[in-house]
XYZ file of C-alpha atoms in Angstrom:
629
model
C 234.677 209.666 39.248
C 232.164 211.122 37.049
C 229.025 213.083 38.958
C 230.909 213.536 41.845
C 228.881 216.523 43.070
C 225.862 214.632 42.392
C 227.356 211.895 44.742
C 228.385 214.797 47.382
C 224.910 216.347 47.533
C 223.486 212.656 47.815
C 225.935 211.932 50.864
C 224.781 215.376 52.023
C 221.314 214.440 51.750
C 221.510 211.440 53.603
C 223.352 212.864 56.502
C 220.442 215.366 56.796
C 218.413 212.031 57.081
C 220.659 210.421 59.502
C 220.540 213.491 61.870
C 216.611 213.836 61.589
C 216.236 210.036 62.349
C 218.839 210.599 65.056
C 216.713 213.298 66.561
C 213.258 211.051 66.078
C 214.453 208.021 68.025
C 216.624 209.854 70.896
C 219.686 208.025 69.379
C 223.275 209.895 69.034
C 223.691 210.649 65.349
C 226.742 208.810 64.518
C 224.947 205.593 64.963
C 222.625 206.244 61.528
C 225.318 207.763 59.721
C 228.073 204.698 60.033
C 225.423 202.063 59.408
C 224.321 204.092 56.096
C 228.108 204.744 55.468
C 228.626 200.960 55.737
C 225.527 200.012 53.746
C 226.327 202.546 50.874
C 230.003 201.374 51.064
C 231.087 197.264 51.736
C 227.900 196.176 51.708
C 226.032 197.570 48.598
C 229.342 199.076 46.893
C 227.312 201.531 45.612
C 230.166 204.985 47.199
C 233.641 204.838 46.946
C 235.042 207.544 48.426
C 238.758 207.169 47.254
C 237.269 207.675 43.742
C 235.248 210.423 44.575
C 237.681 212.921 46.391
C 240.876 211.229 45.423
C 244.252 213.048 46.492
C 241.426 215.370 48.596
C 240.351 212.974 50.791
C 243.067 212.888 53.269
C 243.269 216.628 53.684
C 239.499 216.823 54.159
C 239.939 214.051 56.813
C 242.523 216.078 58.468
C 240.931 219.433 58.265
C 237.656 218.048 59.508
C 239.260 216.193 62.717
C 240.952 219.560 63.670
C 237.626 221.207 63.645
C 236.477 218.565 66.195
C 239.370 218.379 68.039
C 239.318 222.006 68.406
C 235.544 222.565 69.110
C 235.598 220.359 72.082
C 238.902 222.100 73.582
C 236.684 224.863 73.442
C 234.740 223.458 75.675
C 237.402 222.540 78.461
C 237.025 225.184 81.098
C 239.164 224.713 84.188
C 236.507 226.241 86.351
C 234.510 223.474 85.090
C 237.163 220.627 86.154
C 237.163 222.027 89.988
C 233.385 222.458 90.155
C 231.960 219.462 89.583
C 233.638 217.141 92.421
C 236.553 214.832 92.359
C 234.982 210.991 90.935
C 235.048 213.644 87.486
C 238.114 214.539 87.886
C 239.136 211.041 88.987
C 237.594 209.830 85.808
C 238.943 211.954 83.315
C 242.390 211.529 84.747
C 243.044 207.878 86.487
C 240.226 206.723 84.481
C 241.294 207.624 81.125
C 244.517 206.206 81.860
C 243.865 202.977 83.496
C 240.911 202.756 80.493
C 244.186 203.202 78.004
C 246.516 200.261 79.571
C 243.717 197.702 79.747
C 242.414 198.821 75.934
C 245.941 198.442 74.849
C 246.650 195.264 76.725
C 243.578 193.514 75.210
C 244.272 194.708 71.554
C 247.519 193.063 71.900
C 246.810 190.294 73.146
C 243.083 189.536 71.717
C 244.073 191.006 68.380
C 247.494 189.956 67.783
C 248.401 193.730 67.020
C 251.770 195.439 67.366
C 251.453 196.798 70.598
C 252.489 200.350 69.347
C 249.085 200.282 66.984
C 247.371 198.472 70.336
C 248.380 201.602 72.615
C 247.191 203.947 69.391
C 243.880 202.258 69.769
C 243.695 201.997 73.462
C 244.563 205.676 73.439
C 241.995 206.038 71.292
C 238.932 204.372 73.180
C 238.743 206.235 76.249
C 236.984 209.168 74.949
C 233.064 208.669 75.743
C 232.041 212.122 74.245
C 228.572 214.431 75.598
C 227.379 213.362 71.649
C 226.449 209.986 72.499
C 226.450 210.030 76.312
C 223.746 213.255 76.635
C 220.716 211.438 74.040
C 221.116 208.426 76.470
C 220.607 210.309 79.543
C 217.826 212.581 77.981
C 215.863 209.103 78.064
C 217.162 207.510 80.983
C 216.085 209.959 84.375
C 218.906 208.472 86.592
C 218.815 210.179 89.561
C 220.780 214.083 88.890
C 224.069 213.345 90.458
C 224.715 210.300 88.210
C 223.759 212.056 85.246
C 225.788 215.415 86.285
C 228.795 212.721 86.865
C 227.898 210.901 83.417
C 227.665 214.251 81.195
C 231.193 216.023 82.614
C 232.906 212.775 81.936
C 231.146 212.824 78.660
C 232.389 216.689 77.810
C 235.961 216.705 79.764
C 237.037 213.441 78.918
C 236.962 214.468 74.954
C 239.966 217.141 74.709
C 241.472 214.892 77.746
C 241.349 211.641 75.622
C 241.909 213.154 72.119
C 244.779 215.299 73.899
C 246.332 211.031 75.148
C 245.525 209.589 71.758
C 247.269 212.184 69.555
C 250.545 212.389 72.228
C 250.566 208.380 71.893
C 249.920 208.586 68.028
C 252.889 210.882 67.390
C 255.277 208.625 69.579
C 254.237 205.603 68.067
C 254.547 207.376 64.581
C 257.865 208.910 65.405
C 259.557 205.699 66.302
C 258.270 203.781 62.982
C 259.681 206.760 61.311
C 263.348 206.328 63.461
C 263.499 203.389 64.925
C 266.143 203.925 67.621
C 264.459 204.513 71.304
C 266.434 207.591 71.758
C 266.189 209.654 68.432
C 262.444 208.843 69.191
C 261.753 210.456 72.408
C 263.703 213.781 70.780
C 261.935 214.402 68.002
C 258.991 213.241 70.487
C 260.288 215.938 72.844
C 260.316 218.385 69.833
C 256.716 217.478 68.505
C 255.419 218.020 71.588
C 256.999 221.368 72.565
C 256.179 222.773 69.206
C 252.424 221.777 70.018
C 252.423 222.980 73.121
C 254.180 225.863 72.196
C 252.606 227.091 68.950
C 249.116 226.101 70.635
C 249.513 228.531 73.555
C 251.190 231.159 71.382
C 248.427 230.805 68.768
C 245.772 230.715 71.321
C 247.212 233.955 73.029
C 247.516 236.344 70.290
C 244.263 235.407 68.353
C 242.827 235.727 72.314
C 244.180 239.343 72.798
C 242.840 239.953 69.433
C 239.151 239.116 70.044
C 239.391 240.660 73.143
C 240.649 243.805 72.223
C 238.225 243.553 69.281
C 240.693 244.530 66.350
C 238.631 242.131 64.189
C 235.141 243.513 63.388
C 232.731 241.263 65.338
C 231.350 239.403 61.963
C 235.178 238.162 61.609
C 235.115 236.282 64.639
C 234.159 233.250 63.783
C 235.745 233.091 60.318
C 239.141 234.789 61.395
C 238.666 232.151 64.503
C 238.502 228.943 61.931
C 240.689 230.782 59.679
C 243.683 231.076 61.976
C 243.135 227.684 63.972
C 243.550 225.850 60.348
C 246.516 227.413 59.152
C 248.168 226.965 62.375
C 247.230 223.344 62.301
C 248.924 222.814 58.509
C 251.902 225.008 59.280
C 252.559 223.273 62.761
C 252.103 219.978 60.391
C 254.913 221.374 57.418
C 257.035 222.411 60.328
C 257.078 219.290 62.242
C 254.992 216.373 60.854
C 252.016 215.148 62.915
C 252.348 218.585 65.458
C 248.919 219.914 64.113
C 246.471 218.053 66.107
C 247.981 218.917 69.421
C 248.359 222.152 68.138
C 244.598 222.889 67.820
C 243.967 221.373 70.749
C 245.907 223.187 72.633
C 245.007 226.174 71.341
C 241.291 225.906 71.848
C 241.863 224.896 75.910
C 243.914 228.154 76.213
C 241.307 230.286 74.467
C 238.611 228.427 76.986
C 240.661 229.645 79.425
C 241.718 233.520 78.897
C 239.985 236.215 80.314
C 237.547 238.219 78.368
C 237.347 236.189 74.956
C 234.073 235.839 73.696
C 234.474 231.948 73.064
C 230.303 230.907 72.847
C 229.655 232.677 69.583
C 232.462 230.856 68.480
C 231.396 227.088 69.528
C 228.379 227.576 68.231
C 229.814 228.728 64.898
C 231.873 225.724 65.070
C 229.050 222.962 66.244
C 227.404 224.091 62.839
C 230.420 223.794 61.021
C 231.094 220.504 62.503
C 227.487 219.111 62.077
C 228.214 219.528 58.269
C 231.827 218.119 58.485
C 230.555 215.293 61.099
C 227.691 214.129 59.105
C 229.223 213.304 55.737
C 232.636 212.712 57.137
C 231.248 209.833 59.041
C 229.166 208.444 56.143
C 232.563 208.412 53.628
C 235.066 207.053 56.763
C 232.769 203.996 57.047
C 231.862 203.368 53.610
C 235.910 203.080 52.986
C 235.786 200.057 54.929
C 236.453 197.331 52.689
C 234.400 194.205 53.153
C 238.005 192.492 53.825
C 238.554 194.170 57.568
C 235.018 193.305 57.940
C 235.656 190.209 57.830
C 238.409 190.448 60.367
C 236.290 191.162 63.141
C 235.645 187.614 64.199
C 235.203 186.638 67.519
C 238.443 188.277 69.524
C 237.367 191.611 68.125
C 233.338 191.019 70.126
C 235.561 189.650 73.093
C 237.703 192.692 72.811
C 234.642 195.035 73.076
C 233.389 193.042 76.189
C 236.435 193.642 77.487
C 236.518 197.433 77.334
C 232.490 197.367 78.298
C 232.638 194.815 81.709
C 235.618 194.560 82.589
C 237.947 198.345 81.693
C 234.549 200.125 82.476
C 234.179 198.561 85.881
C 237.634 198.405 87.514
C 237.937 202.255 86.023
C 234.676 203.282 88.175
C 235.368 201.175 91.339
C 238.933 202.681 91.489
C 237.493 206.207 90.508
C 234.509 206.134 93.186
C 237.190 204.794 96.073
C 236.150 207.118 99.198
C 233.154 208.579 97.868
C 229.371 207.990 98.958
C 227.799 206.571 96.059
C 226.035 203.954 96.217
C 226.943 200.333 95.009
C 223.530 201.108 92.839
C 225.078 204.389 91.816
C 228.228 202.644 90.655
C 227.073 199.892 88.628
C 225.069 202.211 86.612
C 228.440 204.509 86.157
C 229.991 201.192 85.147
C 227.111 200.445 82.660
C 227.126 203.379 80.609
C 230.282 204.509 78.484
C 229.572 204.344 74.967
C 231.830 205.723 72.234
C 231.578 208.766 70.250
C 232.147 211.557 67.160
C 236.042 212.014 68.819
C 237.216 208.173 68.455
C 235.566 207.485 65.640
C 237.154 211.024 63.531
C 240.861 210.285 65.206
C 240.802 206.334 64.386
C 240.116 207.344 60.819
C 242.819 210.089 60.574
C 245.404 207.903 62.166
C 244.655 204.584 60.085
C 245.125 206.189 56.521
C 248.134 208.129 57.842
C 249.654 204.860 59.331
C 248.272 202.862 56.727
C 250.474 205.171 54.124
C 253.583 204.105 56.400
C 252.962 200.573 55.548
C 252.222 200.346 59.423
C 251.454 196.905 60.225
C 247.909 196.414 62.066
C 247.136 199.970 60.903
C 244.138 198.327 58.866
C 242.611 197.031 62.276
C 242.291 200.487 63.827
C 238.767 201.508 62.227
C 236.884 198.367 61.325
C 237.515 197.814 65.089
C 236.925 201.259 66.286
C 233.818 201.559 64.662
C 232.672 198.043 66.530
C 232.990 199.728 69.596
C 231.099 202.839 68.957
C 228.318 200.307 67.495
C 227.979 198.083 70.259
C 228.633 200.297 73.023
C 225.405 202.447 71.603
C 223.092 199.737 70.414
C 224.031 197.865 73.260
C 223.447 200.324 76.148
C 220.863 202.254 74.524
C 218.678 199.171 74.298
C 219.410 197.653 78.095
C 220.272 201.065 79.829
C 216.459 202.291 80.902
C 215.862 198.250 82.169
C 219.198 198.122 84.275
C 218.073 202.079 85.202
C 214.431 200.150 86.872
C 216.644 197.434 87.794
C 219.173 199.632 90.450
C 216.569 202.086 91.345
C 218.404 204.613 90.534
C 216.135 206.592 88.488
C 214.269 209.893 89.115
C 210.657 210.866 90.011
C 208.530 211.876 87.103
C 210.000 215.052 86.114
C 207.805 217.967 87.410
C 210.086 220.986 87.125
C 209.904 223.404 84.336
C 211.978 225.050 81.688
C 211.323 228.666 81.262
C 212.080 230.142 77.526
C 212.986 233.962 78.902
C 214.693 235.560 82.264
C 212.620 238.660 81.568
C 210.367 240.279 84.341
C 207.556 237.969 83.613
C 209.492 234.709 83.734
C 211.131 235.853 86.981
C 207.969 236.412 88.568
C 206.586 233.073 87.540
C 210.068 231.265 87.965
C 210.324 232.907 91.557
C 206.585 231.804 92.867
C 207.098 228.085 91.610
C 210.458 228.034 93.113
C 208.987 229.328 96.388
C 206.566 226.213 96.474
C 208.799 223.772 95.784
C 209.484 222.892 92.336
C 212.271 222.938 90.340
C 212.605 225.555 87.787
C 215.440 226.737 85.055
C 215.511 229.868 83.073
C 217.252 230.228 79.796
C 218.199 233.744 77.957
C 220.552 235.546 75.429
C 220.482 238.309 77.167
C 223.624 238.692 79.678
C 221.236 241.800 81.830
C 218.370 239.232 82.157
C 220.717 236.490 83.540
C 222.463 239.037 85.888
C 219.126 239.780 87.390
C 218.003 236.151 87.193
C 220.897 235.245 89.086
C 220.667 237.720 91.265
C 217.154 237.134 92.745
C 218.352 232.829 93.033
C 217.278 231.350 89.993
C 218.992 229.181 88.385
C 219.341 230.285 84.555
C 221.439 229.105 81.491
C 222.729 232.008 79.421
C 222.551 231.071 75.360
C 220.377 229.735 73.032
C 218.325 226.811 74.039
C 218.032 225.282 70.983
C 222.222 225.188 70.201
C 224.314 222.150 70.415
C 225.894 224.170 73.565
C 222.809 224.296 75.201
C 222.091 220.095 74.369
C 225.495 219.206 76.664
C 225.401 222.557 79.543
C 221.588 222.942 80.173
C 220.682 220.964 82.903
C 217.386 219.258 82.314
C 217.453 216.785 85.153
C 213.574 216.528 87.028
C 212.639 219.199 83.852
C 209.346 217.799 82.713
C 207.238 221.161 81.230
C 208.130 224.022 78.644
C 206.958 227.428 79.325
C 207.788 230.284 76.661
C 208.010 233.658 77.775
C 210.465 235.442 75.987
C 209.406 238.211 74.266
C 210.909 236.499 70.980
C 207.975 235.069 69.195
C 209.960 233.470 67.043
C 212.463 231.392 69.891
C 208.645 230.700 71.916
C 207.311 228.971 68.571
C 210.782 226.914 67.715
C 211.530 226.051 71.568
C 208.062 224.413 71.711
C 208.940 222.467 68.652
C 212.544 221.425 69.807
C 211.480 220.547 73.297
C 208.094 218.755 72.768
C 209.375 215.860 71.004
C 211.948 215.275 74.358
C 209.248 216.809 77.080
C 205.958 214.756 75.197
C 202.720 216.174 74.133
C 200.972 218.188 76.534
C 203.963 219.487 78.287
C 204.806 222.282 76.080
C 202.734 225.274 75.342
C 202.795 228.388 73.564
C 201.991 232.263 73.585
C 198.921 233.526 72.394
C 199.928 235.918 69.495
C 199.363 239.974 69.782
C 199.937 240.811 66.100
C 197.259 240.403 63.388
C 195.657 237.611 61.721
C 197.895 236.598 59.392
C 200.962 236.005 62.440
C 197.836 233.908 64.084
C 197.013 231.719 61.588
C 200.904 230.939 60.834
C 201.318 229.856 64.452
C 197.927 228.203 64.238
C 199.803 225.820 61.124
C 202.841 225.366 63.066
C 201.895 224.718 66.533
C 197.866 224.211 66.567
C 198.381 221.033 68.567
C 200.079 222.835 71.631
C 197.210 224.573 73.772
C 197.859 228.227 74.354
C 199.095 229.135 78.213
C 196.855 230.747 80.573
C 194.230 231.720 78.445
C 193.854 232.839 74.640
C 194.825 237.018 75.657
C 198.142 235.839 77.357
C 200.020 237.425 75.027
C 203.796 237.960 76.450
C 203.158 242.030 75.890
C 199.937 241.884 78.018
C 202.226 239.601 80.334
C 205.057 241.974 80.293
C 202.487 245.249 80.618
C 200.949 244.117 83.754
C 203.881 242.656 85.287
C 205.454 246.056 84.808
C 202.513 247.922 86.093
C 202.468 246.060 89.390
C 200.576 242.950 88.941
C 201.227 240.403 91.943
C 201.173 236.709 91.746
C 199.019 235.030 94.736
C 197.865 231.956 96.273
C 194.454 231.415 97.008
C 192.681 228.118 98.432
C 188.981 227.027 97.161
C 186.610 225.860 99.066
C 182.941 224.804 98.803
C 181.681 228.279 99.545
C 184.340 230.000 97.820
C 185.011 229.129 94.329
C 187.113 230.295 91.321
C 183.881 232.480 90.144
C 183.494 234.455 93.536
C 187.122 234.876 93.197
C 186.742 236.514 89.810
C 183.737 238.819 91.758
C 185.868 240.000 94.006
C 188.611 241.120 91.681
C 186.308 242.284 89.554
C 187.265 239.865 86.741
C 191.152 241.224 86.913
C 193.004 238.444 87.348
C 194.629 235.718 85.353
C 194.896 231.745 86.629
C 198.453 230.792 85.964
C 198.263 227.331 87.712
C 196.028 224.534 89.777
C 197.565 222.842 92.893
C 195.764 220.233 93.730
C 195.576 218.547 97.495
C 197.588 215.863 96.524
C 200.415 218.584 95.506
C 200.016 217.497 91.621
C 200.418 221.037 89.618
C 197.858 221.484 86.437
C 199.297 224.628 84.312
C 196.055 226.378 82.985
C 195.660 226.325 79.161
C 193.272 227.111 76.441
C 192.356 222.821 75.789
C 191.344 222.105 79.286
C 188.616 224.802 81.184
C 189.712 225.497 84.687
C 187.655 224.235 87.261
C 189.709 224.246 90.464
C 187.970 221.612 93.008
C 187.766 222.383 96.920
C 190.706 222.350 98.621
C 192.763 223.112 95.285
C 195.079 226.093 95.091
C 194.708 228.322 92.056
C 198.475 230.669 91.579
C 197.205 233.700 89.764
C 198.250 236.946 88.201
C 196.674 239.831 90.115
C 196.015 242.513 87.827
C 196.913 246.215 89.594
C 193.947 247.840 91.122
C 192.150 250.256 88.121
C 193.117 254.180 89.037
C 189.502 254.644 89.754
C 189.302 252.592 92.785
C 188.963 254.379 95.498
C 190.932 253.762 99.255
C 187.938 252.297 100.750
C 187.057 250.005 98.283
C 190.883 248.611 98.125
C 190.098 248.023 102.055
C 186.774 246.298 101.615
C 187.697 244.210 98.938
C 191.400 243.195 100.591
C 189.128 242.380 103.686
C 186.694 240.352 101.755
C 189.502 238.602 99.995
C 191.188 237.365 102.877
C 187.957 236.067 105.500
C 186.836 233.997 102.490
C 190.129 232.953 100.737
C 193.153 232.700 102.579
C 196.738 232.946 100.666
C 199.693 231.257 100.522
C 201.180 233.585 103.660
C 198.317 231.609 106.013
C 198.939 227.981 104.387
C 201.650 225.895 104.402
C 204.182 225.389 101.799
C 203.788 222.369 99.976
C 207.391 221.508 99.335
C 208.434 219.790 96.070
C 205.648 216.950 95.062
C 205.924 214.911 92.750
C 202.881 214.643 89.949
């Protein structure tokens, strides 16, 4: 086709819109892309991808779906399968399979499909994937042990299910290739020990490599992508369809070995697959031809019902058998199992391989797959937060707070909240600051906040406010950004800047509309410099003789108001927008600057004494506990 790299940068464009829309509306970002990939494609006929890529497009397909398949083994830790209780792993093993026989019963029979194409697609439908599950949960607030079930299904179940759907694939290929029952399950046998095999091999070697660090570290990630595709196409030329379970099993065994740096890898990949993802999805469904639209008549929405009331259900009441969730609890575990990046990706590989064999029902596997992944998001994400209301099964207003930094200063802070109840997370790059983090109790994620990584393993659950205090200005200023749109206005603040005019007036452009925290000389090296020099964080209680102004007097003006309790336990955090004016009663957590060297003994006594007949702290009051606001 002529222009076809106009055409590519268009399709590249519009995935960029997709994603942003995506990220605007709390939606999972396949939902935009296959509605613009079926608007450009059977509906306006305006892209036809055959005619752009031509002999490339299958390759590109299968490249792309190894990526995905591989990133998400990646992710399959087996620390994580025995720490996160057993309905998970009941889930991602019963329930995947018991999802699989009733999917592949109702394609057959609603359908009319072979039932070797029905099991491919049953196979294929019991991924849910963390891509669509997490942006429905980020809106939702179930209570946290739903949503901690919901999100490990979510990232498990997608090497677990893509792992069934490629082992069910290659049988059901084999035996249209050979027919007889027997010859099938050997070269079955074969396929999958050469999978298995290479995978673990593959995974091994390239593991003792990173680990031993023969590969300079800025070959990592491109040695890492490097290898895992050219085992993928030589497993393929040495036994046809090995590849996929090649990759995948390579990426669980790299998850799992000792001492390989696997996160700057997945996040190398989640970029990579963002740009694969995005205009993958937007050429898969605009090959759809308006002919297997047409096919999805009324069996195909009965089909979907099926898999959404009736697979959904019987998988979670079997699943939850024994355990002390609620009936509440359950229905809203039931409710929520849309369909993801993983089905979608595999569907489309499997359907123009199969459709090449002259398969029959081949045709039916995307048109119908991408129904699913439709309905199950529209669907849910318009009735979830309703049916949420509905059970009562939904959290307080969140009131806990994310801390950008496991530094000094955000340990201090983090600690003191913590101490009074509320529910605090730190996040850092640095592996020292989470040691130490982890070592005084706080809870802490180690990476980049803003990473896809960080979307599906930070735990936001009862998270409601942002505070930045890493001494990165450049992570304060885009964490604000990323998190206010989730957190709202007036939960997220920002750093007052130490360095010159011109740094203040670019932060002023970018983030003018979030007040600065604490007060407009809270820089994080003032912060950091006090904090170091022995500044204390205290308690103090107002009263009508004793207000926030004889407070300053007696500290001589060195102090710094971090936070307002009031009676009712509802916690203000003191900005620049809104003066401080703590009320009787109140509690005002400040930073207690060290005494000056000039101070003499007596003085420290006096003033000490002073401090505590007018102003008790938090050692003579009671703790508060967690409240909500």
């Amino acid at each position: 086709m002529e222009h076809a790299a106009l055409y590519l940068a268009l399709i590249g464009l519009l995935s960029l819109m997709c994603q942003w829309a995506a990220w605007r509306v709390h939606l999972p970002a396949i939902l935009p892309l296959l509605i613009v990939g079926l608007i450009a494609g059977p509906v306006t006929g305006w892209l036809d991808p055959d005619a752009i890529l031509g002999e490339l497009l299958f390759p590109l397909v299968s490249l792309s779906v190894a990526v995905i398949l591989f990133e998400g083994s990646l992710t399959l830790n087996y620390e994580d399968l025995r720490g996160h209780g057993r309905t998970v792993i009941r889930l991602i093993t019963w329930g995947v399979i018991i999802t699989g026989v009733i999917g592949t019963l109702a394609a057959w029979w609603l359908l009319n499909m072979p039932l070797e194409i029905a099991a491919v697609l049953g196979g294929l439908l019991v991924v849910t994937g963390p891509t669509v599950v997490i942006p429905l949960l980020q809106t939702l607030r179930a209570k946290a042990n739903l949503s901690q079930i919901l999100r490990w299904e979510g990232i498990l179940v997608d090497p677990v299910g893509a792992l069934l759907a490629v082992l069910i694939y290659e049988f059901v290929a084999l035996g249209q290739e050979n027919g007889a029952a027997s010859h099938t399950l050997l070269l079955f046998g074969q396929t999958v020990g050469l999978g298995f095999g290479l995978g673990a091999l593959g995974g091994w070697l390239w593991g003792l490599i990173l680990r031993h660090h023969w590969l300079p570290q800025r070959l990592h990630n491109f040695g890492t992508l490097m290898i895992m595709l050219t085992l993928f196409a030589g497993s393929n030329a040495l036994f046809e369809e090995s590849g996929l379970l090649t990759v995948t099993v390579m990426g669980i065994w790299m998850a799992n070995m000792r001492g390989i740096p696997v996160r700057p890898i997945i996040e190398f990949k989640e970029t990579l697959t963002v740009l694969l993802v995005s205009g993958l999805f937007i050429l898969l469904a605009a090959r759809i031809s308006t002919e297997q639209l047409m096919t999805l008549n009324w069996p195909a929405w009965v089909f979907l019902a099926v898999l959404m009331f009736v697979a959904r259900p019987i998988t979670v009441w079997v699943c939850t058998i024994g355990t002390e969730l609620h009936w509440r609890e359950k229905a809203l575990l039931a409710w929520l199992s849309p369909r993801g990046i993983v089905a979608a990706a595999v569907a489309s590989l499997f359907a123009i391989k199969l459709e090449k064999a002259g398969v029959e029902g081949a045709e039916m596997l995307v048109p119908v797959t991408f129904l699913v992944i439709i309905g199950t998001v529209v669907i849910q994400s318009l009735f979830s937060r309703p049916i949420v209301r509905a059970l009562k099964v939904s959290e307080p207003e969140p009131t806990g707070f994310l801390i950008i930094g496991a530094n000094p200063v955000a340990r201090a802070i983090a600690s003191e909240l913590m101490t009074m109840g509320w529910t605090v997370r730190l996040t850092d790059t640095s592996w020292d600051a989470v040691q130490e983090a982890r070592m005084a109790g706080l809870p802490v994620y180690y990476g980049n906040p803003l990473s896809e990584h960080a979307t599906q393993h930070l735990e936001l659950t009862g998270i409601g406010r942002l505070l930045p205090l890493s001494p990165y200005r450049e992570l304060n200023n885009l964490a604000a950004l990323h998190f206010e749109h989730m957190l709202g206005h007036g939960n997220v603040f920002r750093l007052a800047e130490e360095s010159g005019k011109h740094a203040k007036r670019q932060q002023d452009r970018a983030l003018g509309h979030l007040p600065r925290l604490f007060d407009d000389e809270a820089t994080f090296a003032k912060l950091a410099s006090l904090v170091a020099s022995g500044a204390e964080i205290r308690v103090t209680k107002m009263s009508e003789n004793f207000g926030l102004e004889e407070y300053r007097r007696i500290h001589d003006g060195r102090l710094m108001p971090l936070f307002c309790v009031a009676a009712n336990g509802r916690l203000r955090v003191v900005h620049t927008d809104v003066p401080l004016a703590p009320k009787p009663g109140e509690r005002v957590i400040s930073l207690i600057y060290p005494d000056s060297p000039e101070m003499q003994p007596d003085e420290r006594e006096e003033r000490a004494r002073e401090e505590q007949r007018v102003a008790p702290t938090r050692s003579d009051s009671s703790n508060p506990g967690r409240l909500p606001s």
